[in-house]
mmCIF file of C-alpha atoms in Angstrom:
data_model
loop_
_atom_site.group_PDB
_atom_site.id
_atom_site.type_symbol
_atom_site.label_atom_id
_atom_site.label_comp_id
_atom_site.label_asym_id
_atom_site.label_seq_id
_atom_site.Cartn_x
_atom_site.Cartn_y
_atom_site.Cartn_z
ATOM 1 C CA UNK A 1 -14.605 25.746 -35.690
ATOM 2 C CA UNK A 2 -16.742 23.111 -33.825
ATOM 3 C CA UNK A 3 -15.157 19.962 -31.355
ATOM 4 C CA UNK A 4 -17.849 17.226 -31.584
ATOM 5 C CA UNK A 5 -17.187 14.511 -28.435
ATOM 6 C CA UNK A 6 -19.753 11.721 -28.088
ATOM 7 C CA UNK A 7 -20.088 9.864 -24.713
ATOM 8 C CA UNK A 8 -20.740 6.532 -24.056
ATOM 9 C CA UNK A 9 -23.925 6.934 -21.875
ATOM 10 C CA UNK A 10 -24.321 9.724 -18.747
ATOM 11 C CA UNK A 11 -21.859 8.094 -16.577
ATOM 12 C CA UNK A 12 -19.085 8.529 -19.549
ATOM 13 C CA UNK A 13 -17.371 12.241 -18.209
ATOM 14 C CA UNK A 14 -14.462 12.692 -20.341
ATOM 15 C CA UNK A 15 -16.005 11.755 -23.610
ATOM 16 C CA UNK A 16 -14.186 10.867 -27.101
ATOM 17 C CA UNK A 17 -13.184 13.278 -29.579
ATOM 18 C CA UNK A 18 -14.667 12.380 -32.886
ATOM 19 C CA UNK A 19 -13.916 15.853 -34.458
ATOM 20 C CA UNK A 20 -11.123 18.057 -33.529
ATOM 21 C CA UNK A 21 -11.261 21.973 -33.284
ATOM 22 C CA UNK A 22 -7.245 21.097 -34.839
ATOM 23 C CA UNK A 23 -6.294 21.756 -38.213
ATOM 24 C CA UNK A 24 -4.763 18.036 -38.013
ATOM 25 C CA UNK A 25 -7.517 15.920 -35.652
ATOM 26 C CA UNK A 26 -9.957 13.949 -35.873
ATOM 27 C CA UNK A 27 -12.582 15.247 -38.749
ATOM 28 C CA UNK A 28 -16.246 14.191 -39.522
ATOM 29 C CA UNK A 29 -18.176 14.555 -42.649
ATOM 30 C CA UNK A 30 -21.301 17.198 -41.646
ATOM 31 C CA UNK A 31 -24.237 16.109 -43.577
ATOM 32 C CA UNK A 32 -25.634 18.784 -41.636
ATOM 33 C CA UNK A 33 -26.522 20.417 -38.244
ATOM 34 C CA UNK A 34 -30.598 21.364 -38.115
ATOM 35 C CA UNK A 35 -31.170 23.743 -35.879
ATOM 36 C CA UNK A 36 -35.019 25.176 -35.492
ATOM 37 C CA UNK A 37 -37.896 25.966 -33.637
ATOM 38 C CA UNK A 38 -40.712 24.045 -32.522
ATOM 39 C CA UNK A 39 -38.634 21.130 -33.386
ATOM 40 C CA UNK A 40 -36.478 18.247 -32.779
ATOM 41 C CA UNK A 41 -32.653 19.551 -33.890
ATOM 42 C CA UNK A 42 -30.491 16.687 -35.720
ATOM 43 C CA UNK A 43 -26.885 16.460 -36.564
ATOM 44 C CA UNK A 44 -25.780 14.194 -39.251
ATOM 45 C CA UNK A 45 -22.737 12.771 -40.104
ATOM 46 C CA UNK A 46 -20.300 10.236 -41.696
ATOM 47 C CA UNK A 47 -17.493 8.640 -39.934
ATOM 48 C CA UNK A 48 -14.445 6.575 -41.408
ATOM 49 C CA UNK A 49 -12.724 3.674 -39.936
ATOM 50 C CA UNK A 50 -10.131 5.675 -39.547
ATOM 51 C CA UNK A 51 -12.101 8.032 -36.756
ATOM 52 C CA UNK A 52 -12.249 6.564 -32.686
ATOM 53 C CA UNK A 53 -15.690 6.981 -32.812
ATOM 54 C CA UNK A 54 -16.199 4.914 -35.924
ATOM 55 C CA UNK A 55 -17.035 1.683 -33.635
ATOM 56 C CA UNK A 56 -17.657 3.369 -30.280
ATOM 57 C CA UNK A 57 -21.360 5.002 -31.597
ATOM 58 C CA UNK A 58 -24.419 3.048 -30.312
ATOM 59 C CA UNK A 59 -27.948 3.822 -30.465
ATOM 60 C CA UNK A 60 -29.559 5.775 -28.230
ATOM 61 C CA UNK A 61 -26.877 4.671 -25.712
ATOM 62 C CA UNK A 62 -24.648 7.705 -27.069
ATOM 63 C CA UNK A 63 -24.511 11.056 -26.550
ATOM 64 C CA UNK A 64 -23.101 13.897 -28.409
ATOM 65 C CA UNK A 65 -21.878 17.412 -27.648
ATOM 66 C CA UNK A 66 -21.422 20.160 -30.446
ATOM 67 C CA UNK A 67 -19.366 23.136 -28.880
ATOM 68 C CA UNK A 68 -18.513 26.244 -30.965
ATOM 69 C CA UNK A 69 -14.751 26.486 -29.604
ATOM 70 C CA UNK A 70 -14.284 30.120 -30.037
ATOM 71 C CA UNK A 71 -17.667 31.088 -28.398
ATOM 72 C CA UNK A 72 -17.162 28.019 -26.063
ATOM 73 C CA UNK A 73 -20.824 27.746 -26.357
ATOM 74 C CA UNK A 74 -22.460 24.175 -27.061
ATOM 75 C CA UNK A 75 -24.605 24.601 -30.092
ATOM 76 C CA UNK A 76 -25.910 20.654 -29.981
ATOM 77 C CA UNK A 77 -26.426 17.917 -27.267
ATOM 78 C CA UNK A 78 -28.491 14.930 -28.121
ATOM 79 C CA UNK A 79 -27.907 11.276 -28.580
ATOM 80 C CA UNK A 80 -27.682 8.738 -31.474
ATOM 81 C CA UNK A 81 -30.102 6.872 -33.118
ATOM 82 C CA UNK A 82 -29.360 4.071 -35.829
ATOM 83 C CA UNK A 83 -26.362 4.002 -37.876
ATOM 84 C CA UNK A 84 -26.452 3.194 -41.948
ATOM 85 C CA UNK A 85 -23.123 1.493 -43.285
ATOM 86 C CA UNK A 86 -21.808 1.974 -46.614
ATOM 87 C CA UNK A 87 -19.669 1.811 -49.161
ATOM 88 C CA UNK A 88 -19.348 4.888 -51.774
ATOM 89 C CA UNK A 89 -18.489 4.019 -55.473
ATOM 90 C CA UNK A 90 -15.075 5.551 -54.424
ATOM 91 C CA UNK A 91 -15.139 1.982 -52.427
ATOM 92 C CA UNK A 92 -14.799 4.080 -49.327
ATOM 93 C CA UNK A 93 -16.219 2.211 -46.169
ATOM 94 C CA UNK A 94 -18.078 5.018 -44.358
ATOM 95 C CA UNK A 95 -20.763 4.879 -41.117
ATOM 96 C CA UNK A 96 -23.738 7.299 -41.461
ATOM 97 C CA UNK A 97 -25.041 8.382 -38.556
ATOM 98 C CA UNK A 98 -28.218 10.814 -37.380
ATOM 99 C CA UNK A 99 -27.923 12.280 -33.685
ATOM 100 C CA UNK A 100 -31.287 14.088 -32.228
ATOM 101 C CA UNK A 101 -31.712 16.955 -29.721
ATOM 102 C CA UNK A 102 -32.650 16.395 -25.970
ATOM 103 C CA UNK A 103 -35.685 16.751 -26.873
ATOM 104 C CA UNK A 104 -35.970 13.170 -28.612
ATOM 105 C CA UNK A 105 -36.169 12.229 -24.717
ATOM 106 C CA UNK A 106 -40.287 13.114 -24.473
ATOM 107 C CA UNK A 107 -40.529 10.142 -26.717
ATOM 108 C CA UNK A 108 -38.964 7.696 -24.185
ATOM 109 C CA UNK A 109 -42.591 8.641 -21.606
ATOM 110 C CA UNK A 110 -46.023 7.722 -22.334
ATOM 111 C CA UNK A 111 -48.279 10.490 -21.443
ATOM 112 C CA UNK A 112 -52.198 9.704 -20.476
ATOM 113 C CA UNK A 113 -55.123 11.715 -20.978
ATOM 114 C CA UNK A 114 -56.488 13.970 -18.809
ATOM 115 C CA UNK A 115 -59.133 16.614 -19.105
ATOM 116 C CA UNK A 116 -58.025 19.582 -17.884
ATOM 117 C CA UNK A 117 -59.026 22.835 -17.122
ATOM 118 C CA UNK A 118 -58.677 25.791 -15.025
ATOM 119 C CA UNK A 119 -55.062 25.887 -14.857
ATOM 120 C CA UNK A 120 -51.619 28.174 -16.019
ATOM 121 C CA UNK A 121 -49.625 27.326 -19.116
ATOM 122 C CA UNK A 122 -46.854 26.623 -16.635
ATOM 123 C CA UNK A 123 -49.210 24.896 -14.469
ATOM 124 C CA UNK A 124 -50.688 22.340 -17.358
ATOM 125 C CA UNK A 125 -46.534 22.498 -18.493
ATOM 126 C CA UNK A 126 -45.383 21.265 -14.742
ATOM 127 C CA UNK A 127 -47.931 18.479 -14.889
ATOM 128 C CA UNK A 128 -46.611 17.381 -18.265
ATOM 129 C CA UNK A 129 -43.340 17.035 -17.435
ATOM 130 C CA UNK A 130 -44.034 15.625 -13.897
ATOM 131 C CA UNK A 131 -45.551 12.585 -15.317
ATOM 132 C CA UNK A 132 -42.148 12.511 -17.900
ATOM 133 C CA UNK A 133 -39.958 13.172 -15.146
ATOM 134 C CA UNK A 134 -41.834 9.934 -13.127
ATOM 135 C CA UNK A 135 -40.836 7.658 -16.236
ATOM 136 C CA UNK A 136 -37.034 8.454 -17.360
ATOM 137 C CA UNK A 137 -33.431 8.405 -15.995
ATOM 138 C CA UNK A 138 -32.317 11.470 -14.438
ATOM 139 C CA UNK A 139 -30.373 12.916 -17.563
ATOM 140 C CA UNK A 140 -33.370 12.764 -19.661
ATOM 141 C CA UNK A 141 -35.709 14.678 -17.054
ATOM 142 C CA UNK A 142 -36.450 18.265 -17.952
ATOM 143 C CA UNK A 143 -37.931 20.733 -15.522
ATOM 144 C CA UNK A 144 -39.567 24.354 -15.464
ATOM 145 C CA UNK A 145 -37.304 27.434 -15.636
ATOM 146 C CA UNK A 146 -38.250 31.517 -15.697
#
C-alpha cells in the first residue's frame, strides 16, 4: 500500500495527505506510476473534490512523495506540472494531474557549450552539474556520489 503527500513548495515540512495507506482515507485514482531507466519517472493521477489536495496542487510549485508504507521506502519524489479538469460522462468533476521525477529539475538550467576533452566521466559529470547547481534553488541541485 502506498501514502502519496504533496507539499506546497520545499519550505512545506509536514505535507498533505492526498492518499492514505488506510483502508478508509484519502484515495487517488493511479493512472499510473512510470518508473524506468534513462528516463524522466511520472506519476499520474485523478483527484475529486472531495480529496484536500483537489485545490491545493499547483504547477511546478508542488511536490510529491510516493512511499511504499510497508517497505517505508519512497518509490517517487517529483513535482507537478499542469493540471487537466474534467468532467466524465458519469458527470463526475475530476482534476487530472501528471507529477515528474527530480530529474525534471535539469530542465529548469541552461547548459552552454564547451569543447571538452581530456577529462573523467565524473570529471565532465561534476562540470555539468556545477554549472546546474550555479542556476537553481537548493532543493533542485544534484551533486556527485560513489
Amino acid at each position: 500500500m502506498y501514502q502519496v503527500k504533496i507539499f506546497n513548495g520545499p519550505a512545506d515540512k509536514d505535507g498533505t495527505v492526498i492518499q492514505s495507506a488506510d483502508a478508509f482515507g484519502h484515495k487517488v485514482d493511479a493512472k499510473g506510476l512510470k518508473l524506468g531507466i534513462n528516463t524522466i519517472n511520472s506519476f499520474a493521477f485523478d483527484l475529486t473534490p472531495a480529496n484536500p489536495g483537489y485545490a491545493l496542487i499547483k504547477p511546478k510549485t508542488t511536490l510529491i512523495e510516493v512511499l511504499d508504507v510497508p517497505a517505508n521506502e519512497i518509490v517517487f519524489r517529483g513535482r507537478a506540472l499542469s493540471p487537466e479538469d474534467s468532467q466524465a460522462e458519469t458527470m463526475l468533476v475530476s482534476a487530472s494531474f501528471l507529477f515528474v521525477s527530480e530529474l525534471d529539475y535539469l530542465h529548469d538550467s541552461i547548459q552552454e557549450f564547451k569543447k571538452v576533452q581530456n577529462t573523467s566521466p565524473k570529471q565532465f559529470l561534476t562540470d555539468i552539474l556545477n554549472v546546474h547547481n550555479g542556476q537553481v534553488e537548493d532543493y533542485k541541485k544534484f551533486y556527485i556520489g560513489e
